[in-house]
């Protein structure tokens, strides 16, 4: 049986911090995330995460709503959802608001935005306090290590952005963002400022 909350319960905050993967979903498209230290719990009413450049642009499909899903792959079965309903904000790379969350020292290669979520509602199914149900179908996995391919590719492309030859820069991250991220996967407006950002990393 599911249990609903108006804020993130204290007993779940540490559990969230220990999860290795989360999936934000705005409509039907899920985008699995899990780079180290990308998700931050500010308090029981607010979380934010560092959005990375990927093959497509998903966040514009949120359309003011987003759910972040966590599954327990270790320990007792549990699923947990954080719901944002017109109470969150996207700050793109290169804006003052983005830089207030992410300094150059903690920015990850390929980081394109900060997604700030003001919690509208939470739902947990599993142990404790609710009896486990949905989590019974989630397999048990042992966490081995984080994949580094995404960060390695983004780091190489950002290095290409600094090349003096304009043709070489066409293989960089800025040109990639302009090609892939100006529109969402369902052809809605995507990134607005990141592809033209003059910030150099």
PDB file of C-alpha atoms in Angstrom:
ATOM      1  CA  UNK A   1       0.000   0.000   0.000  1.00  0.00           C
ATOM      2  CA  UNK A   2       1.387   3.400  -0.976  1.00  0.00           C
ATOM      3  CA  UNK A   3       1.890   6.175   1.572  1.00  0.00           C
ATOM      4  CA  UNK A   4       1.872   9.841   0.519  1.00  0.00           C
ATOM      5  CA  UNK A   5       3.751  12.777   2.077  1.00  0.00           C
ATOM      6  CA  UNK A   6       3.809  16.533   1.510  1.00  0.00           C
ATOM      7  CA  UNK A   7       7.563  16.563   2.085  1.00  0.00           C
ATOM      8  CA  UNK A   8      10.444  14.101   2.061  1.00  0.00           C
ATOM      9  CA  UNK A   9      10.377  12.156   5.359  1.00  0.00           C
ATOM     10  CA  UNK A  10      13.570  12.451   7.382  1.00  0.00           C
ATOM     11  CA  UNK A  11      14.042   8.683   7.477  1.00  0.00           C
ATOM     12  CA  UNK A  12      14.212   8.639   3.655  1.00  0.00           C
ATOM     13  CA  UNK A  13      16.642  11.505   3.111  1.00  0.00           C
ATOM     14  CA  UNK A  14      19.720   9.411   3.953  1.00  0.00           C
ATOM     15  CA  UNK A  15      18.313   6.525   1.929  1.00  0.00           C
ATOM     16  CA  UNK A  16      18.004   8.807  -1.110  1.00  0.00           C
ATOM     17  CA  UNK A  17      21.593  10.000  -0.687  1.00  0.00           C
ATOM     18  CA  UNK A  18      22.792   6.401  -0.744  1.00  0.00           C
ATOM     19  CA  UNK A  19      21.067   5.507  -4.019  1.00  0.00           C
ATOM     20  CA  UNK A  20      23.295   5.116  -7.067  1.00  0.00           C
ATOM     21  CA  UNK A  21      20.667   5.890  -9.716  1.00  0.00           C
ATOM     22  CA  UNK A  22      17.539   7.976 -10.151  1.00  0.00           C
ATOM     23  CA  UNK A  23      15.171   8.491 -13.090  1.00  0.00           C
ATOM     24  CA  UNK A  24      13.449  11.813 -13.763  1.00  0.00           C
ATOM     25  CA  UNK A  25      10.334  11.514 -15.921  1.00  0.00           C
ATOM     26  CA  UNK A  26       8.120  14.260 -17.273  1.00  0.00           C
ATOM     27  CA  UNK A  27       5.733  12.356 -19.518  1.00  0.00           C
ATOM     28  CA  UNK A  28       6.700   8.958 -20.910  1.00  0.00           C
ATOM     29  CA  UNK A  29      10.437   9.358 -21.470  1.00  0.00           C
ATOM     30  CA  UNK A  30      12.738   8.302 -18.655  1.00  0.00           C
ATOM     31  CA  UNK A  31      16.343   9.436 -18.456  1.00  0.00           C
ATOM     32  CA  UNK A  32      18.410   7.379 -16.026  1.00  0.00           C
ATOM     33  CA  UNK A  33      20.943   9.403 -14.036  1.00  0.00           C
ATOM     34  CA  UNK A  34      23.637   8.313 -11.670  1.00  0.00           C
ATOM     35  CA  UNK A  35      26.905  10.219 -11.920  1.00  0.00           C
ATOM     36  CA  UNK A  36      28.467  10.651  -8.489  1.00  0.00           C
ATOM     37  CA  UNK A  37      27.144  13.561  -6.415  1.00  0.00           C
ATOM     38  CA  UNK A  38      24.740  14.744  -9.104  1.00  0.00           C
ATOM     39  CA  UNK A  39      21.625  14.681  -6.892  1.00  0.00           C
ATOM     40  CA  UNK A  40      21.418  16.916  -3.815  1.00  0.00           C
ATOM     41  CA  UNK A  41      18.791  16.945  -1.061  1.00  0.00           C
ATOM     42  CA  UNK A  42      18.628  20.518   0.287  1.00  0.00           C
ATOM     43  CA  UNK A  43      15.907  19.759   2.838  1.00  0.00           C
ATOM     44  CA  UNK A  44      12.606  17.890   3.081  1.00  0.00           C
ATOM     45  CA  UNK A  45      11.009  20.279   0.569  1.00  0.00           C
ATOM     46  CA  UNK A  46      13.690  20.758  -2.082  1.00  0.00           C
ATOM     47  CA  UNK A  47      16.118  18.685  -4.161  1.00  0.00           C
ATOM     48  CA  UNK A  48      18.214  19.556  -7.206  1.00  0.00           C
ATOM     49  CA  UNK A  49      20.400  17.696  -9.649  1.00  0.00           C
ATOM     50  CA  UNK A  50      23.071  18.501 -12.200  1.00  0.00           C
ATOM     51  CA  UNK A  51      21.691  17.677 -15.641  1.00  0.00           C
ATOM     52  CA  UNK A  52      24.223  16.227 -18.085  1.00  0.00           C
ATOM     53  CA  UNK A  53      24.419  16.494 -21.862  1.00  0.00           C
ATOM     54  CA  UNK A  54      23.033  13.347 -23.463  1.00  0.00           C
ATOM     55  CA  UNK A  55      21.900  12.235 -26.898  1.00  0.00           C
ATOM     56  CA  UNK A  56      18.609  14.075 -26.578  1.00  0.00           C
ATOM     57  CA  UNK A  57      16.928  16.880 -24.683  1.00  0.00           C
ATOM     58  CA  UNK A  58      14.316  15.559 -22.277  1.00  0.00           C
ATOM     59  CA  UNK A  59      13.692  18.158 -19.632  1.00  0.00           C
ATOM     60  CA  UNK A  60      11.470  20.395 -21.758  1.00  0.00           C
ATOM     61  CA  UNK A  61       8.914  17.574 -21.900  1.00  0.00           C
ATOM     62  CA  UNK A  62       8.482  18.002 -18.155  1.00  0.00           C
ATOM     63  CA  UNK A  63       6.158  20.917 -18.995  1.00  0.00           C
ATOM     64  CA  UNK A  64       6.107  22.058 -15.392  1.00  0.00           C
ATOM     65  CA  UNK A  65       5.848  18.553 -13.954  1.00  0.00           C
ATOM     66  CA  UNK A  66       8.455  15.951 -13.119  1.00  0.00           C
ATOM     67  CA  UNK A  67       8.667  12.778 -11.048  1.00  0.00           C
ATOM     68  CA  UNK A  68      11.963  11.400  -9.782  1.00  0.00           C
ATOM     69  CA  UNK A  69      11.854   7.656  -9.208  1.00  0.00           C
ATOM     70  CA  UNK A  70      14.143   5.692  -6.895  1.00  0.00           C
ATOM     71  CA  UNK A  71      14.261   1.900  -6.615  1.00  0.00           C
ATOM     72  CA  UNK A  72      15.990  -0.090  -3.889  1.00  0.00           C
ATOM     73  CA  UNK A  73      18.433  -2.477  -5.576  1.00  0.00           C
ATOM     74  CA  UNK A  74      19.963  -3.426  -2.223  1.00  0.00           C
ATOM     75  CA  UNK A  75      18.357  -4.257   1.117  1.00  0.00           C
ATOM     76  CA  UNK A  76      14.599  -4.333   1.744  1.00  0.00           C
ATOM     77  CA  UNK A  77      12.318  -3.669  -1.257  1.00  0.00           C
ATOM     78  CA  UNK A  78      11.255  -0.063  -1.699  1.00  0.00           C
ATOM     79  CA  UNK A  79      10.253   2.412  -4.381  1.00  0.00           C
ATOM     80  CA  UNK A  80      10.093   6.166  -3.775  1.00  0.00           C
ATOM     81  CA  UNK A  81       8.799   8.990  -5.970  1.00  0.00           C
ATOM     82  CA  UNK A  82       9.311  12.744  -5.622  1.00  0.00           C
ATOM     83  CA  UNK A  83       6.743  14.771  -7.569  1.00  0.00           C
ATOM     84  CA  UNK A  84       7.200  18.356  -8.771  1.00  0.00           C
ATOM     85  CA  UNK A  85       4.007  20.041 -10.006  1.00  0.00           C
ATOM     86  CA  UNK A  86       4.689  23.525 -11.410  1.00  0.00           C
ATOM     87  CA  UNK A  87       7.052  24.204  -8.513  1.00  0.00           C
ATOM     88  CA  UNK A  88      10.486  23.749  -9.979  1.00  0.00           C
ATOM     89  CA  UNK A  89      12.984  25.574 -12.120  1.00  0.00           C
ATOM     90  CA  UNK A  90      15.588  24.855 -14.795  1.00  0.00           C
ATOM     91  CA  UNK A  91      18.760  26.972 -14.709  1.00  0.00           C
ATOM     92  CA  UNK A  92      20.965  26.547 -17.769  1.00  0.00           C
ATOM     93  CA  UNK A  93      24.745  26.536 -17.818  1.00  0.00           C
ATOM     94  CA  UNK A  94      26.122  30.035 -18.167  1.00  0.00           C
ATOM     95  CA  UNK A  95      23.450  31.760 -16.077  1.00  0.00           C
ATOM     96  CA  UNK A  96      24.087  33.346 -12.691  1.00  0.00           C
ATOM     97  CA  UNK A  97      21.511  31.069 -11.102  1.00  0.00           C
ATOM     98  CA  UNK A  98      23.299  27.970 -12.422  1.00  0.00           C
ATOM     99  CA  UNK A  99      26.609  29.216 -11.064  1.00  0.00           C
ATOM    100  CA  UNK A 100      25.053  29.861  -7.645  1.00  0.00           C
ATOM    101  CA  UNK A 101      24.435  26.104  -7.422  1.00  0.00           C
ATOM    102  CA  UNK A 102      27.474  24.804  -9.300  1.00  0.00           C
ATOM    103  CA  UNK A 103      30.873  26.421  -9.003  1.00  0.00           C
ATOM    104  CA  UNK A 104      33.602  25.589 -11.555  1.00  0.00           C
ATOM    105  CA  UNK A 105      35.233  23.381  -8.911  1.00  0.00           C
ATOM    106  CA  UNK A 106      32.280  20.978  -8.647  1.00  0.00           C
ATOM    107  CA  UNK A 107      30.903  21.239 -12.190  1.00  0.00           C
ATOM    108  CA  UNK A 108      30.967  17.944 -14.085  1.00  0.00           C
ATOM    109  CA  UNK A 109      32.046  17.782 -17.742  1.00  0.00           C
ATOM    110  CA  UNK A 110      28.991  18.113 -19.955  1.00  0.00           C
ATOM    111  CA  UNK A 111      26.828  19.684 -17.251  1.00  0.00           C
ATOM    112  CA  UNK A 112      24.150  21.706 -19.060  1.00  0.00           C
ATOM    113  CA  UNK A 113      21.624  22.704 -16.394  1.00  0.00           C
ATOM    114  CA  UNK A 114      20.503  22.582 -12.787  1.00  0.00           C
ATOM    115  CA  UNK A 115      17.038  21.114 -12.232  1.00  0.00           C
ATOM    116  CA  UNK A 116      15.622  22.458  -8.949  1.00  0.00           C
ATOM    117  CA  UNK A 117      12.600  20.592  -7.624  1.00  0.00           C
ATOM    118  CA  UNK A 118      10.335  22.019  -4.951  1.00  0.00           C
ATOM    119  CA  UNK A 119       8.540  18.985  -3.579  1.00  0.00           C
ATOM    120  CA  UNK A 120       4.809  18.881  -4.255  1.00  0.00           C
ATOM    121  CA  UNK A 121       4.222  15.342  -3.060  1.00  0.00           C
ATOM    122  CA  UNK A 122       6.135  12.167  -2.245  1.00  0.00           C
ATOM    123  CA  UNK A 123       5.100   8.552  -2.382  1.00  0.00           C
ATOM    124  CA  UNK A 124       6.822   5.553  -0.895  1.00  0.00           C
ATOM    125  CA  UNK A 125       5.990   1.890  -1.287  1.00  0.00           C
ATOM    126  CA  UNK A 126       8.083  -0.478   0.767  1.00  0.00           C
ATOM    127  CA  UNK A 127       9.860  -1.003   4.057  1.00  0.00           C
ATOM    128  CA  UNK A 128       9.395   0.896   6.356  1.00  0.00           C
ATOM    129  CA  UNK A 129       6.756   2.175   7.201  1.00  0.00           C
ATOM    130  CA  UNK A 130       4.557   0.686   4.478  1.00  0.00           C
ATOM    131  CA  UNK A 131       4.491  -3.049   3.813  1.00  0.00           C
ATOM    132  CA  UNK A 132       6.551  -3.863   0.691  1.00  0.00           C
ATOM    133  CA  UNK A 133       4.687  -4.362  -2.566  1.00  0.00           C
ATOM    134  CA  UNK A 134       6.038  -2.691  -5.740  1.00  0.00           C
ATOM    135  CA  UNK A 135       9.608  -3.301  -4.659  1.00  0.00           C
ATOM    136  CA  UNK A 136       9.102  -7.058  -4.767  1.00  0.00           C
ATOM    137  CA  UNK A 137       9.496  -6.963  -8.559  1.00  0.00           C
ATOM    138  CA  UNK A 138      12.780  -4.999  -8.512  1.00  0.00           C
ATOM    139  CA  UNK A 139      15.854  -7.278  -8.780  1.00  0.00           C
ATOM    140  CA  UNK A 140      18.695  -7.208  -6.290  1.00  0.00           C
ATOM    141  CA  UNK A 141      21.959  -5.858  -7.704  1.00  0.00           C
ATOM    142  CA  UNK A 142      25.414  -5.386  -6.271  1.00  0.00           C
ATOM    143  CA  UNK A 143      26.854  -1.937  -6.960  1.00  0.00           C
ATOM    144  CA  UNK A 144      30.300  -2.404  -8.549  1.00  0.00           C
ATOM    145  CA  UNK A 145      31.325   1.033  -9.803  1.00  0.00           C
ATOM    146  CA  UNK A 146      30.051   4.106 -11.586  1.00  0.00           C
ATOM    147  CA  UNK A 147      30.450   4.287 -15.339  1.00  0.00           C
ATOM    148  CA  UNK A 148      32.771   7.058 -16.498  1.00  0.00           C
ATOM    149  CA  UNK A 149      32.129   7.031 -20.254  1.00  0.00           C
ATOM    150  CA  UNK A 150      29.711   9.982 -20.226  1.00  0.00           C
ATOM    151  CA  UNK A 151      32.122  12.213 -18.327  1.00  0.00           C
ATOM    152  CA  UNK A 152      35.078  11.120 -20.469  1.00  0.00           C
ATOM    153  CA  UNK A 153      33.275  11.902 -23.737  1.00  0.00           C
ATOM    154  CA  UNK A 154      32.023  15.261 -22.425  1.00  0.00           C
ATOM    155  CA  UNK A 155      35.478  16.194 -21.156  1.00  0.00           C
ATOM    156  CA  UNK A 156      37.017  15.456 -24.570  1.00  0.00           C
ATOM    157  CA  UNK A 157      34.310  17.456 -26.361  1.00  0.00           C
ATOM    158  CA  UNK A 158      34.733  20.427 -24.022  1.00  0.00           C
ATOM    159  CA  UNK A 159      38.468  20.338 -24.754  1.00  0.00           C
ATOM    160  CA  UNK A 160      37.602  20.488 -28.460  1.00  0.00           C
ATOM    161  CA  UNK A 161      35.520  23.613 -27.767  1.00  0.00           C
ATOM    162  CA  UNK A 162      38.773  25.392 -26.885  1.00  0.00           C
ATOM    163  CA  UNK A 163      40.439  24.631 -30.230  1.00  0.00           C
ATOM    164  CA  UNK A 164      41.441  27.602 -32.379  1.00  0.00           C
ATOM    165  CA  UNK A 165      40.281  25.952 -35.618  1.00  0.00           C
ATOM    166  CA  UNK A 166      36.512  26.553 -36.186  1.00  0.00           C
ATOM    167  CA  UNK A 167      36.190  23.272 -38.082  1.00  0.00           C
ATOM    168  CA  UNK A 168      37.610  21.328 -35.151  1.00  0.00           C
ATOM    169  CA  UNK A 169      35.217  23.120 -32.784  1.00  0.00           C
ATOM    170  CA  UNK A 170      32.323  21.668 -34.787  1.00  0.00           C
ATOM    171  CA  UNK A 171      33.151  18.381 -33.047  1.00  0.00           C
ATOM    172  CA  UNK A 172      32.907  20.027 -29.629  1.00  0.00           C
ATOM    173  CA  UNK A 173      30.176  20.047 -27.014  1.00  0.00           C
ATOM    174  CA  UNK A 174      28.788  23.496 -27.902  1.00  0.00           C
ATOM    175  CA  UNK A 175      28.196  22.477 -31.516  1.00  0.00           C
ATOM    176  CA  UNK A 176      26.747  19.158 -30.363  1.00  0.00           C
ATOM    177  CA  UNK A 177      24.307  20.941 -28.028  1.00  0.00           C
ATOM    178  CA  UNK A 178      23.246  23.248 -30.856  1.00  0.00           C
ATOM    179  CA  UNK A 179      22.564  20.230 -33.093  1.00  0.00           C
ATOM    180  CA  UNK A 180      20.943  17.912 -30.556  1.00  0.00           C
ATOM    181  CA  UNK A 181      19.523  19.927 -27.677  1.00  0.00           C
ATOM    182  CA  UNK A 182      17.730  22.976 -29.114  1.00  0.00           C
ATOM    183  CA  UNK A 183      14.599  20.857 -29.500  1.00  0.00           C
ATOM    184  CA  UNK A 184      13.336  18.108 -27.239  1.00  0.00           C
ATOM    185  CA  UNK A 185      12.798  14.487 -28.253  1.00  0.00           C
ATOM    186  CA  UNK A 186       9.154  15.378 -28.917  1.00  0.00           C
ATOM    187  CA  UNK A 187      10.091  18.560 -30.854  1.00  0.00           C
ATOM    188  CA  UNK A 188       9.407  21.123 -28.128  1.00  0.00           C
ATOM    189  CA  UNK A 189      11.819  23.972 -27.314  1.00  0.00           C
ATOM    190  CA  UNK A 190      14.862  22.600 -25.507  1.00  0.00           C
ATOM    191  CA  UNK A 191      18.001  24.384 -24.374  1.00  0.00           C
ATOM    192  CA  UNK A 192      17.776  28.146 -24.692  1.00  0.00           C
ATOM    193  CA  UNK A 193      21.138  29.573 -23.608  1.00  0.00           C
ATOM    194  CA  UNK A 194      23.607  26.723 -23.077  1.00  0.00           C
ATOM    195  CA  UNK A 195      24.675  26.274 -26.728  1.00  0.00           C
ATOM    196  CA  UNK A 196      25.586  30.000 -26.913  1.00  0.00           C
ATOM    197  CA  UNK A 197      27.144  30.231 -23.467  1.00  0.00           C
ATOM    198  CA  UNK A 198      30.488  31.999 -23.439  1.00  0.00           C
ATOM    199  CA  UNK A 199      31.567  30.222 -20.266  1.00  0.00           C
ATOM    200  CA  UNK A 200      34.876  28.405 -20.755  1.00  0.00           C
ATOM    201  CA  UNK A 201      35.731  25.352 -18.682  1.00  0.00           C
TER     202      UNK A 201
END
